[in-house]
XYZ file of N, CA and C in Angstrom:
444
model
N 4.860 -1.781 22.397
C 5.757 -2.252 21.361
C 7.188 -2.026 21.846
N 7.921 -3.096 22.025
C 9.301 -2.987 22.481
C 10.252 -2.669 21.343
N 9.991 -3.272 20.194
C 10.846 -3.005 19.039
C 10.029 -3.131 17.776
N 10.490 -2.467 16.761
C 9.827 -2.494 15.466
C 10.249 -3.774 14.746
N 9.310 -4.709 14.572
C 9.647 -5.988 13.950
C 9.037 -6.156 12.566
N 7.845 -5.591 12.350
C 7.151 -5.811 11.077
C 6.501 -4.510 10.620
N 6.877 -4.085 9.410
C 6.344 -2.855 8.824
C 5.493 -3.227 7.619
N 4.282 -2.697 7.570
C 3.390 -2.906 6.428
C 3.408 -1.659 5.559
N 3.625 -1.842 4.261
C 3.567 -0.724 3.331
C 2.651 -1.092 2.165
N 1.442 -0.512 2.142
C 0.527 -0.739 1.022
C 1.017 0.030 -0.206
N 0.870 -0.573 -1.384
C 1.352 0.062 -2.614
C 0.270 0.078 -3.681
N 0.314 1.136 -4.504
C -0.631 1.233 -5.617
C 0.049 1.657 -6.916
N 1.378 1.697 -6.909
C 2.112 2.060 -8.116
C 2.308 3.548 -8.298
N 1.809 4.362 -7.394
C 1.950 5.815 -7.504
C 3.307 6.265 -6.965
N 3.653 7.501 -7.263
C 4.871 8.076 -6.710
C 4.829 8.131 -5.195
N 3.641 8.385 -4.646
C 3.483 8.437 -3.191
C 3.747 7.076 -2.559
N 3.265 6.015 -3.185
C 3.508 4.692 -2.596
C 4.973 4.298 -2.761
N 5.615 4.731 -3.843
C 7.058 4.479 -3.997
C 7.838 5.164 -2.875
N 7.462 6.400 -2.549
C 8.114 7.114 -1.445
C 7.896 6.365 -0.130
N 6.699 5.829 0.069
C 6.406 5.075 1.288
C 7.270 3.818 1.371
N 7.455 3.131 0.242
C 8.305 1.931 0.222
C 9.738 2.306 0.583
N 10.242 3.372 -0.013
C 11.618 3.807 0.289
C 11.773 4.127 1.778
N 10.792 4.833 2.332
C 10.841 5.199 3.746
C 10.777 3.951 4.628
N 9.875 3.040 4.318
C 9.756 1.794 5.086
C 11.056 0.998 5.026
N 11.698 0.981 3.861
C 12.961 0.252 3.705
C 14.060 0.870 4.568
N 14.109 2.200 4.634
C 15.096 2.875 5.484
C 14.866 2.502 6.946
N 13.606 2.551 7.384
C 13.281 2.172 8.767
C 13.632 0.713 9.040
N 13.276 -0.153 8.114
C 13.545 -1.581 8.294
C 15.043 -1.848 8.369
N 15.799 -1.197 7.515
C 17.248 -1.383 7.510
C 17.856 -0.909 8.829
N 17.345 0.192 9.363
C 17.882 0.750 10.603
C 17.486 -0.051 11.839
N 16.338 -0.712 11.786
C 15.817 -1.394 12.980
C 15.871 -2.918 12.908
N 16.135 -3.455 11.723
C 16.111 -4.906 11.556
C 14.718 -5.464 11.342
N 13.747 -4.599 11.131
C 12.368 -5.043 10.894
C 12.239 -5.650 9.500
N 11.206 -6.451 9.316
C 10.875 -6.957 7.982
C 9.749 -6.093 7.422
N 9.582 -6.155 6.104
C 8.579 -5.337 5.424
C 7.580 -6.240 4.715
N 6.306 -5.950 4.905
C 5.237 -6.574 4.121
C 4.778 -5.548 3.104
N 4.953 -5.858 1.824
C 4.449 -5.009 0.747
C 3.083 -5.569 0.377
N 2.065 -4.721 0.365
C 0.700 -5.177 0.094
C 0.071 -4.344 -1.010
N -0.428 -5.029 -2.030
C -1.239 -4.356 -3.044
C -2.657 -4.906 -2.938
N -3.629 -4.001 -2.947
C -5.034 -4.395 -2.851
C -5.754 -3.974 -4.126
N -6.429 -4.932 -4.756
C -7.256 -4.662 -5.932
C -8.717 -4.854 -5.553
N -9.579 -4.044 -6.116
C -11.012 -4.244 -5.888
C -11.487 -5.554 -6.502
N -10.898 -5.925 -7.633
C -11.339 -7.109 -8.365
C -10.190 -8.090 -8.473
N -10.506 -9.393 -8.539
C -9.448 -10.387 -8.662
C -9.153 -10.683 -10.127
N -8.158 -11.543 -10.349
C -7.692 -11.821 -11.712
C -8.728 -12.549 -12.556
N -9.763 -13.112 -11.933
C -10.800 -13.788 -12.716
C -11.779 -12.787 -13.332
N -11.692 -11.535 -12.899
C -12.574 -10.501 -13.448
C -12.101 -10.125 -14.840
N -13.004 -10.171 -15.786
C -12.690 -9.763 -17.155
C -12.593 -8.241 -17.176
N -11.486 -7.722 -17.695
C -11.283 -6.272 -17.732
C -12.425 -5.562 -18.449
N -13.032 -6.222 -19.449
C -14.148 -5.600 -20.167
C -15.366 -5.401 -19.262
N -15.511 -6.272 -18.248
C -16.648 -6.159 -17.329
C -16.600 -4.881 -16.504
N -15.402 -4.386 -16.260
C -15.259 -3.195 -15.417
C -14.686 -2.009 -16.189
N -14.652 -2.117 -17.512
C -14.046 -1.051 -18.320
C -14.805 0.267 -18.210
N -16.062 0.216 -17.851
C -16.856 1.431 -17.704
C -16.509 2.197 -16.432
N -15.858 1.521 -15.480
C -15.483 2.185 -14.233
C -14.230 3.030 -14.431
N -14.133 4.160 -13.744
C -12.891 4.933 -13.809
C -11.728 4.094 -13.282
N -10.538 4.317 -13.806
C -9.349 3.569 -13.380
C -9.145 3.656 -11.872
N -9.469 4.805 -11.282
C -9.256 4.964 -9.844
C -10.155 4.042 -9.028
N -11.234 3.538 -9.625
C -12.120 2.605 -8.930
C -11.764 1.170 -9.296
N -11.678 0.885 -10.589
C -11.418 -0.483 -11.033
C -10.032 -0.937 -10.611
N -9.061 -0.056 -10.748
C -7.692 -0.393 -10.376
C -7.117 -1.463 -11.272
N -5.854 -1.804 -11.031
C -5.205 -2.818 -11.851
C -5.745 -4.210 -11.558
N -5.804 -5.020 -12.589
C -6.285 -6.396 -12.460
C -5.210 -7.324 -13.006
N -4.997 -8.471 -12.357
C -4.101 -9.510 -12.850
C -2.670 -9.062 -13.022
N -2.149 -9.141 -14.272
C -0.741 -8.832 -14.521
C -0.359 -7.406 -14.115
N -1.279 -6.473 -14.236
C -0.977 -5.092 -13.841
C -0.705 -5.000 -12.340
N -1.455 -5.745 -11.555
C -1.235 -5.754 -10.109
C 0.140 -6.335 -9.789
N 0.536 -7.378 -10.515
C 1.866 -7.971 -10.323
C 2.965 -6.974 -10.649
N 2.764 -6.169 -11.692
C 3.757 -5.151 -12.058
C 3.943 -4.145 -10.922
N 2.860 -3.796 -10.262
C 2.946 -2.860 -9.139
C 3.788 -3.457 -8.018
N 3.544 -4.717 -7.691
C 4.330 -5.375 -6.645
C 5.792 -5.499 -7.047
N 6.049 -5.854 -8.297
C 7.433 -5.985 -8.773
C 8.162 -4.650 -8.674
N 7.476 -3.570 -9.049
C 8.085 -2.244 -8.951
C 8.436 -1.891 -7.518
N 7.565 -2.215 -6.591
C 7.821 -1.934 -5.174
C 8.981 -2.778 -4.653
N 9.032 -4.039 -5.066
C 10.110 -4.923 -4.602
C 11.476 -4.402 -5.029
N 11.545 -3.780 -6.201
C 12.827 -3.248 -6.686
C 13.330 -2.084 -5.830
N 12.463 -1.480 -5.049
C 12.853 -0.348 -4.204
C 13.404 -0.777 -2.846
N 13.325 -2.063 -2.548
C 13.787 -2.581 -1.256
C 15.233 -3.070 -1.404
N 16.155 -2.578 -0.578
C 17.544 -3.054 -0.653
C 17.649 -4.538 -0.288
N 18.686 -5.180 -0.789
C 18.880 -6.618 -0.549
C 18.961 -6.967 0.927
N 19.475 -6.060 1.741
C 19.671 -6.344 3.164
C 18.361 -6.403 3.950
N 17.276 -5.931 3.361
C 15.987 -5.870 4.069
C 15.127 -7.074 3.697
N 14.651 -7.780 4.706
C 13.749 -8.905 4.473
C 12.355 -8.375 4.158
N 11.717 -8.946 3.141
C 10.373 -8.504 2.787
C 9.579 -9.654 2.198
N 8.260 -9.487 2.220
C 7.333 -10.380 1.531
C 6.350 -9.504 0.778
N 5.951 -9.949 -0.405
C 4.969 -9.212 -1.207
C 3.651 -9.979 -1.193
N 2.558 -9.238 -1.080
C 1.230 -9.841 -0.976
C 0.251 -9.102 -1.877
N -0.714 -9.839 -2.417
C -1.789 -9.233 -3.201
C -3.109 -9.721 -2.631
N -3.988 -8.789 -2.324
C -5.303 -9.128 -1.798
C -6.366 -8.410 -2.619
N -7.584 -8.894 -2.502
C -8.720 -8.309 -3.204
C -9.722 -7.793 -2.180
N -10.268 -6.604 -2.429
C -11.277 -6.048 -1.540
C -11.219 -4.539 -1.503
N -11.929 -3.964 -0.561
C -11.886 -2.523 -0.337
C -10.501 -2.181 0.204
N -9.746 -1.288 -0.451
C -8.354 -1.067 -0.049
C -8.151 -0.739 1.429
N -8.825 0.258 1.955
C -8.574 0.646 3.345
C -8.894 -0.489 4.312
N -10.047 -1.118 4.171
C -10.425 -2.186 5.093
C -9.507 -3.392 4.953
N -9.110 -3.705 3.735
C -8.204 -4.836 3.516
C -6.845 -4.562 4.147
N -6.359 -3.334 4.036
C -5.089 -2.956 4.672
C -5.204 -3.096 6.185
N -6.285 -2.600 6.753
C -6.488 -2.689 8.202
C -6.558 -4.138 8.667
N -7.301 -4.968 7.947
C -7.417 -6.388 8.298
C -6.068 -7.089 8.178
N -5.335 -6.788 7.119
C -4.029 -7.408 6.895
C -3.062 -7.020 8.016
N -3.084 -5.761 8.423
C -2.198 -5.300 9.497
C -2.461 -6.067 10.789
N -3.722 -6.319 11.082
C -4.047 -7.097 12.282
C -3.626 -8.553 12.128
N -3.917 -9.120 10.961
C -3.572 -10.520 10.692
C -2.065 -10.755 10.827
N -1.268 -9.837 10.316
C 0.191 -9.981 10.332
C 0.831 -9.376 11.581
N 0.006 -8.778 12.434
C 0.503 -8.133 13.653
C 1.575 -7.087 13.330
N 1.235 -6.237 12.384
C 2.161 -5.178 11.975
C 2.400 -4.216 13.134
N 3.650 -3.790 13.285
C 4.005 -2.813 14.311
C 3.846 -1.385 13.812
N 3.870 -1.221 12.489
C 3.778 0.098 11.878
C 3.234 -0.055 10.465
N 2.394 0.880 10.057
C 1.940 0.954 8.669
C 2.517 2.242 8.091
N 3.158 2.139 6.932
C 3.686 3.313 6.238
C 2.887 3.468 4.954
N 2.137 4.564 4.844
C 1.302 4.794 3.664
C 1.745 6.053 2.938
N 1.591 6.020 1.629
C 1.846 7.207 0.824
C 0.597 8.056 0.764
N 0.798 9.353 0.617
C -0.335 10.270 0.519
C -0.104 11.222 -0.640
N -1.145 11.407 -1.424
C -1.055 12.348 -2.543
C -2.368 13.097 -2.642
N -2.320 14.214 -3.306
C -3.536 15.002 -3.509
C -4.427 14.244 -4.489
N -5.687 14.052 -4.124
C -6.620 13.310 -4.962
C -7.328 14.237 -5.936
N -7.591 13.729 -7.143
C -8.436 14.500 -8.047
C -9.876 14.408 -7.536
N -10.741 15.264 -8.044
C -12.111 15.357 -7.524
C -12.877 14.044 -7.649
N -12.733 13.345 -8.777
C -13.458 12.090 -8.981
C -13.004 11.037 -7.986
N -11.706 10.873 -7.854
C -11.157 9.883 -6.935
C -11.598 10.194 -5.502
N -11.505 11.448 -5.113
C -11.893 11.833 -3.751
C -13.374 11.572 -3.495
N -14.219 11.885 -4.483
C -15.663 11.696 -4.308
C -16.044 10.225 -4.257
N -15.402 9.403 -5.088
C -15.764 7.988 -5.159
C -15.161 7.159 -4.033
N -13.932 7.433 -3.688
C -13.225 6.549 -2.772
C -12.823 7.176 -1.452
N -12.713 8.490 -1.413
C -12.138 9.107 -0.234
C -10.653 8.788 -0.202
N -10.021 9.073 0.878
C -8.591 8.837 0.991
C -8.331 7.559 1.777
N -7.679 6.618 1.133
C -7.319 5.365 1.807
C -6.380 5.666 2.967
N -5.394 6.530 2.735
C -4.429 6.831 3.796
C -5.113 7.463 5.011
N -6.105 8.314 4.794
C -6.824 8.934 5.913
C -7.599 7.891 6.708
N -8.285 6.993 6.023
C -9.042 5.956 6.731
C -8.106 5.047 7.518
N -6.988 4.665 6.918
C -6.018 3.813 7.618
C -5.457 4.552 8.832
N -5.131 5.820 8.657
C -4.579 6.623 9.747
C -5.515 6.645 10.954
N -6.800 6.831 10.719
C -7.753 6.953 11.821
C -8.213 5.622 12.402
N -8.153 4.545 11.632
C -8.730 3.290 12.107
C -7.723 2.202 12.471
N -6.463 2.389 12.141
C -5.462 1.354 12.433
C -5.236 1.222 13.931
N -4.940 -0.004 14.355
C -4.679 -0.265 15.764
C -3.199 -0.130 16.100
N -2.361 0.079 15.082
C -0.934 0.286 15.292
C -0.572 1.682 14.777
N 0.615 2.176 15.085
C 1.015 3.483 14.566
C 1.032 3.505 13.035
N 0.762 4.687 12.485
C 0.758 4.889 11.036
C 1.638 6.093 10.714
N 2.507 5.925 9.739
C 3.313 7.032 9.233
C 2.832 7.340 7.829
N 2.537 8.607 7.567
C 2.086 9.036 6.249
C 3.246 9.753 5.568
N 3.597 9.283 4.373
C 4.713 9.838 3.613
C 4.154 10.568 2.401
N 4.538 11.821 2.244
C 4.061 12.603 1.105
C 4.807 12.210 -0.163
N 4.120 12.386 -1.287
C 4.717 12.035 -2.581
C 5.957 12.867 -2.857
N 5.891 14.147 -2.611
C 7.026 15.047 -2.822
C 7.346 15.742 -1.508
N 8.133 15.093 -0.642
C 8.366 15.661 0.681
C 9.145 16.972 0.656
N 9.907 17.211 -0.405
C 10.701 18.440 -0.518
C 10.421 19.100 -1.858
N 9.323 19.892 -1.939
C 8.957 20.484 -3.237
C 9.990 21.458 -3.763
């Protein structure tokens, strides 16, 4: 990699993903890179929320308008000087992030990391950990509260 041209930052609306967006924006501003903001939902907008209401929120995730709100929130964290595109995909979050990074030829993935509750950890594991170990490009992990 000669220069940082494209940074991927997956978002889920958490404080950790907001920190990752801010960090990616700082890097992009300093290097002239563009940012791809990606939100991944397990289910698409055609899924009736009642069909998955029995699933914990950490599994079902946001559907339809809620997913758009997450992307809009992330876009507000990017300064005007930074070029970005927002994307929404459906699928398993970690694998979809990895596939998207290859498809877009991302030079860097910036992911947020937070402590998982027991249910979330048991059902899903850590998306950031899977991305860190399986990505073909460098990965930067940003903590939710870097300075406690």
